[in-house]
Amino acid sequence: MSVSVKALALTAVAGLSLGMAQAAEAAPAGVKNIVLVHGAFADGSGWAGVVSALQAKGYHVTAVQNPLTSLADDVAATKRVLAQQDGPTLLVGHSWGGVVITQVEDPKVAGLVYVAALAPDVGESAADVFKNKPAAVEADAIQPGPDGFATIPADRFHSAFAADSTPAQAAVMAATQGPISAAAFGEKVTIASWKKLPSWFLVSTADRVINPDLERWEAERIGAHVVSVTGSHTAFVAHPAVVAKAIEDAAGSLKR
């Protein structure tokens, strides 16, 4: 081998080794798969900022699109996404999504993160959980319609649901919100996955839909690791970096 060819070969090997080292450094610690479950009056696009932040750290992130037609339907949608994961997965639920992840039982789920969410016990519904503390200041913004599905009126969406987002962001969220079957709030869970799995709870201290005191009470009841954010019910939209960091910390503490 000539000197020039040998030098080129050594350079190529060095480059390959560097690339492998950089790839290893970029690989996230702990569990790499993260599945995000949205709540009522939302859709999967609300997680956009969180998804981007986590993807930049090397995580494999998928957002479920819940039909919001019943608890069983939303659990089925979440399980379809879990079936596509290639190993241990961190399951994250916002608001009503907390009820969904509580009811999901799947061997791939390694931990749970509740984001301003509802975390019922066996035999409880979302409506039952709300009874444990006074209603939040704008909980009455949730309006059932004649078709049996509930929404938040556009003129209340910003102040009640997304006060820390810009008016433009809130307007888009209101326009794309997912109406939920009002009957779903009365459906009781038969499984409480948080009893078997490590859990984290992100409390939104300025939440106007779920009383922050209820969120703190829930977190204590399920024995969750608690993180707080000064934000609205949809703090993950206005403060995606904060929420992504909480999810990253949870994922990093779990075994692959």
mmCIF file of C-alpha atoms in Angstrom, residues 72-240:
data_model
loop_
_atom_site.group_PDB
_atom_site.id
_atom_site.type_symbol
_atom_site.label_atom_id
_atom_site.label_comp_id
_atom_site.label_asym_id
_atom_site.label_seq_id
_atom_site.Cartn_x
_atom_site.Cartn_y
_atom_site.Cartn_z
ATOM 1 C CA ALA A 72 -61.720 2.228 25.534
ATOM 2 C CA ASP A 73 -61.203 3.842 22.122
ATOM 3 C CA ASP A 74 -58.404 6.091 23.399
ATOM 4 C CA VAL A 75 -56.711 3.190 25.177
ATOM 5 C CA ALA A 76 -56.890 1.183 21.935
ATOM 6 C CA ALA A 77 -55.339 4.067 19.966
ATOM 7 C CA THR A 78 -52.507 4.281 22.493
ATOM 8 C CA LYS A 79 -51.884 0.535 22.406
ATOM 9 C CA ARG A 80 -51.642 0.629 18.605
ATOM 10 C CA VAL A 81 -48.813 3.134 18.922
ATOM 11 C CA LEU A 82 -47.140 1.121 21.691
ATOM 12 C CA ALA A 83 -47.183 -1.928 19.418
ATOM 13 C CA GLN A 84 -44.955 -0.004 16.990
ATOM 14 C CA GLN A 85 -42.250 0.692 19.599
ATOM 15 C CA ASP A 86 -39.097 -1.447 19.532
ATOM 16 C CA GLY A 87 -38.556 -1.713 23.265
ATOM 17 C CA PRO A 88 -39.177 -0.084 26.669
ATOM 18 C CA THR A 89 -41.267 3.072 26.393
ATOM 19 C CA LEU A 90 -42.066 6.059 28.576
ATOM 20 C CA LEU A 91 -45.773 6.872 28.382
ATOM 21 C CA VAL A 92 -46.768 10.520 28.853
ATOM 22 C CA GLY A 93 -50.341 11.746 29.332
ATOM 23 C CA HIS A 94 -51.771 15.248 29.499
ATOM 24 C CA SER A 95 -55.074 16.018 31.253
ATOM 25 C CA TRP A 96 -57.605 13.370 30.112
ATOM 26 C CA GLY A 97 -54.605 11.554 28.657
ATOM 27 C CA GLY A 98 -53.666 10.752 32.257
ATOM 28 C CA VAL A 99 -56.803 8.631 32.552
ATOM 29 C CA VAL A 100 -55.817 6.859 29.342
ATOM 30 C CA ILE A 101 -52.252 6.018 30.434
ATOM 31 C CA THR A 102 -53.584 4.873 33.812
ATOM 32 C CA GLN A 103 -55.819 2.324 32.054
ATOM 33 C CA VAL A 104 -53.124 1.135 29.628
ATOM 34 C CA GLU A 105 -51.449 -2.121 30.607
ATOM 35 C CA ASP A 106 -48.610 -3.059 28.289
ATOM 36 C CA PRO A 107 -45.277 -4.808 28.944
ATOM 37 C CA LYS A 108 -43.405 -2.184 26.924
ATOM 38 C CA VAL A 109 -44.381 0.648 29.283
ATOM 39 C CA ALA A 110 -41.484 1.318 31.664
ATOM 40 C CA GLY A 111 -42.800 4.469 33.340
ATOM 41 C CA LEU A 112 -45.524 7.099 33.341
ATOM 42 C CA VAL A 113 -45.427 10.885 33.202
ATOM 43 C CA TYR A 114 -48.581 12.833 34.098
ATOM 44 C CA VAL A 115 -48.640 16.380 32.709
ATOM 45 C CA ALA A 116 -51.319 18.490 34.458
ATOM 46 C CA ALA A 117 -53.289 15.283 34.292
ATOM 47 C CA LEU A 118 -55.896 13.103 35.946
ATOM 48 C CA ALA A 119 -54.683 9.910 37.619
ATOM 49 C CA PRO A 120 -57.651 7.883 38.867
ATOM 50 C CA ASP A 121 -57.505 4.799 41.072
ATOM 51 C CA VAL A 122 -59.258 1.541 40.215
ATOM 52 C CA GLY A 123 -63.012 2.103 40.226
ATOM 53 C CA GLU A 124 -62.688 5.871 39.733
ATOM 54 C CA SER A 125 -63.551 8.045 36.751
ATOM 55 C CA ALA A 126 -62.192 11.415 35.721
ATOM 56 C CA ALA A 127 -65.301 12.970 37.270
ATOM 57 C CA ASP A 128 -64.580 11.166 40.548
ATOM 58 C CA VAL A 129 -61.033 12.552 40.693
ATOM 59 C CA PHE A 130 -62.328 16.109 40.297
ATOM 60 C CA LYS A 131 -64.391 15.703 43.492
ATOM 61 C CA ASN A 132 -61.293 15.642 45.691
ATOM 62 C CA LYS A 133 -60.637 19.402 45.466
ATOM 63 C CA PRO A 134 -62.621 22.521 44.555
ATOM 64 C CA ALA A 135 -63.068 23.168 40.849
ATOM 65 C CA ALA A 136 -60.442 25.262 39.075
ATOM 66 C CA VAL A 137 -61.292 28.889 38.353
ATOM 67 C CA GLU A 138 -62.365 28.276 34.748
ATOM 68 C CA ALA A 139 -63.467 24.648 34.817
ATOM 69 C CA ASP A 140 -66.907 25.875 33.756
ATOM 70 C CA ALA A 141 -65.448 26.719 30.336
ATOM 71 C CA ILE A 142 -66.010 23.072 29.393
ATOM 72 C CA GLN A 143 -69.368 23.036 27.631
ATOM 73 C CA PRO A 144 -71.286 19.859 26.693
ATOM 74 C CA GLY A 145 -73.027 20.046 23.324
ATOM 75 C CA PRO A 146 -76.372 18.629 22.227
ATOM 76 C CA ASP A 147 -74.555 15.806 20.425
ATOM 77 C CA GLY A 148 -73.021 14.534 23.676
ATOM 78 C CA PHE A 149 -69.540 15.917 22.965
ATOM 79 C CA ALA A 150 -67.924 18.654 25.046
ATOM 80 C CA THR A 151 -65.788 21.551 23.804
ATOM 81 C CA ILE A 152 -64.346 24.820 25.072
ATOM 82 C CA PRO A 153 -65.810 27.855 23.272
ATOM 83 C CA ALA A 154 -63.290 29.820 21.225
ATOM 84 C CA ASP A 155 -63.874 32.976 23.266
ATOM 85 C CA ARG A 156 -62.913 31.156 26.481
ATOM 86 C CA PHE A 157 -60.117 28.989 25.125
ATOM 87 C CA HIS A 158 -57.232 31.409 25.655
ATOM 88 C CA SER A 159 -57.974 32.391 29.237
ATOM 89 C CA ALA A 160 -59.166 28.982 30.438
ATOM 90 C CA PHE A 161 -56.979 26.522 28.571
ATOM 91 C CA ALA A 162 -53.886 28.278 27.264
ATOM 92 C CA ALA A 163 -53.384 31.569 29.108
ATOM 93 C CA ASP A 164 -49.594 31.517 28.735
ATOM 94 C CA SER A 165 -49.722 30.982 24.976
ATOM 95 C CA THR A 166 -50.061 33.856 22.529
ATOM 96 C CA PRO A 167 -53.573 34.746 21.348
ATOM 97 C CA ALA A 168 -52.618 33.441 17.916
ATOM 98 C CA GLN A 169 -51.451 30.100 19.330
ATOM 99 C CA ALA A 170 -54.608 29.792 21.412
ATOM 100 C CA ALA A 171 -56.782 30.575 18.392
ATOM 101 C CA VAL A 172 -55.164 27.736 16.423
ATOM 102 C CA MET A 173 -55.547 25.357 19.350
ATOM 103 C CA ALA A 174 -59.212 26.306 19.709
ATOM 104 C CA ALA A 175 -59.778 25.724 15.997
ATOM 105 C CA THR A 176 -58.117 22.292 16.074
ATOM 106 C CA GLN A 177 -59.420 21.120 19.453
ATOM 107 C CA GLY A 178 -60.764 17.596 19.740
ATOM 108 C CA PRO A 179 -64.287 17.438 21.181
ATOM 109 C CA ILE A 180 -64.606 14.671 23.761
ATOM 110 C CA SER A 181 -67.555 12.435 24.524
ATOM 111 C CA ALA A 182 -68.930 13.875 27.752
ATOM 112 C CA ALA A 183 -69.797 10.336 28.842
ATOM 113 C CA ALA A 184 -66.087 9.456 28.864
ATOM 114 C CA PHE A 185 -65.568 11.562 31.988
ATOM 115 C CA GLY A 186 -67.822 9.120 33.839
ATOM 116 C CA GLU A 187 -66.058 5.949 32.672
ATOM 117 C CA LYS A 188 -64.224 4.222 35.517
ATOM 118 C CA VAL A 189 -60.779 2.715 35.117
ATOM 119 C CA THR A 190 -60.254 -0.954 35.909
ATOM 120 C CA ILE A 191 -56.454 -0.699 36.027
ATOM 121 C CA ALA A 192 -54.180 1.751 37.839
ATOM 122 C CA SER A 193 -50.843 1.337 36.084
ATOM 123 C CA TRP A 194 -49.179 3.844 38.416
ATOM 124 C CA LYS A 195 -49.397 1.225 41.181
ATOM 125 C CA LYS A 196 -46.830 -0.927 39.361
ATOM 126 C CA LEU A 197 -44.736 1.601 37.439
ATOM 127 C CA PRO A 198 -42.489 4.525 38.410
ATOM 128 C CA SER A 199 -44.385 7.768 37.881
ATOM 129 C CA TRP A 200 -43.692 11.461 37.465
ATOM 130 C CA PHE A 201 -46.154 14.342 37.745
ATOM 131 C CA LEU A 202 -45.698 17.768 36.192
ATOM 132 C CA VAL A 203 -47.859 20.246 38.111
ATOM 133 C CA SER A 204 -48.976 23.384 36.257
ATOM 134 C CA THR A 205 -49.151 25.972 39.030
ATOM 135 C CA ALA A 206 -51.339 28.407 37.047
ATOM 136 C CA ASP A 207 -53.745 25.796 35.674
ATOM 137 C CA ARG A 208 -57.280 27.153 35.291
ATOM 138 C CA VAL A 209 -58.928 23.895 34.181
ATOM 139 C CA ILE A 210 -57.573 21.423 36.759
ATOM 140 C CA ASN A 211 -56.982 22.882 40.212
ATOM 141 C CA PRO A 212 -53.201 22.840 40.858
ATOM 142 C CA ASP A 213 -53.990 21.687 44.413
ATOM 143 C CA LEU A 214 -55.716 18.645 42.891
ATOM 144 C CA GLU A 215 -52.655 17.955 40.761
ATOM 145 C CA ARG A 216 -50.421 18.092 43.858
ATOM 146 C CA TRP A 217 -52.842 15.840 45.739
ATOM 147 C CA GLU A 218 -52.849 13.316 42.906
ATOM 148 C CA ALA A 219 -49.063 13.332 42.664
ATOM 149 C CA GLU A 220 -48.772 12.580 46.380
ATOM 150 C CA ARG A 221 -51.411 9.847 46.209
ATOM 151 C CA ILE A 222 -49.667 7.967 43.397
ATOM 152 C CA GLY A 223 -46.201 8.481 44.860
ATOM 153 C CA ALA A 224 -44.930 10.368 41.839
ATOM 154 C CA HIS A 225 -41.743 12.349 41.443
ATOM 155 C CA VAL A 226 -43.022 15.940 41.264
ATOM 156 C CA VAL A 227 -41.885 18.729 38.941
ATOM 157 C CA SER A 228 -43.631 22.114 38.781
ATOM 158 C CA VAL A 229 -43.952 24.607 35.968
ATOM 159 C CA THR A 230 -45.416 28.094 36.217
ATOM 160 C CA GLY A 231 -47.855 27.657 33.392
ATOM 161 C CA SER A 232 -51.389 27.082 32.210
ATOM 162 C CA HIS A 233 -53.178 23.812 31.575
ATOM 163 C CA THR A 234 -51.256 23.592 28.286
ATOM 164 C CA ALA A 235 -47.836 24.583 29.594
ATOM 165 C CA PHE A 236 -46.324 22.031 27.204
ATOM 166 C CA VAL A 237 -47.264 24.382 24.348
ATOM 167 C CA ALA A 238 -45.955 27.598 25.935
ATOM 168 C CA HIS A 239 -42.970 26.039 27.732
ATOM 169 C CA PRO A 240 -41.990 22.999 25.662
#
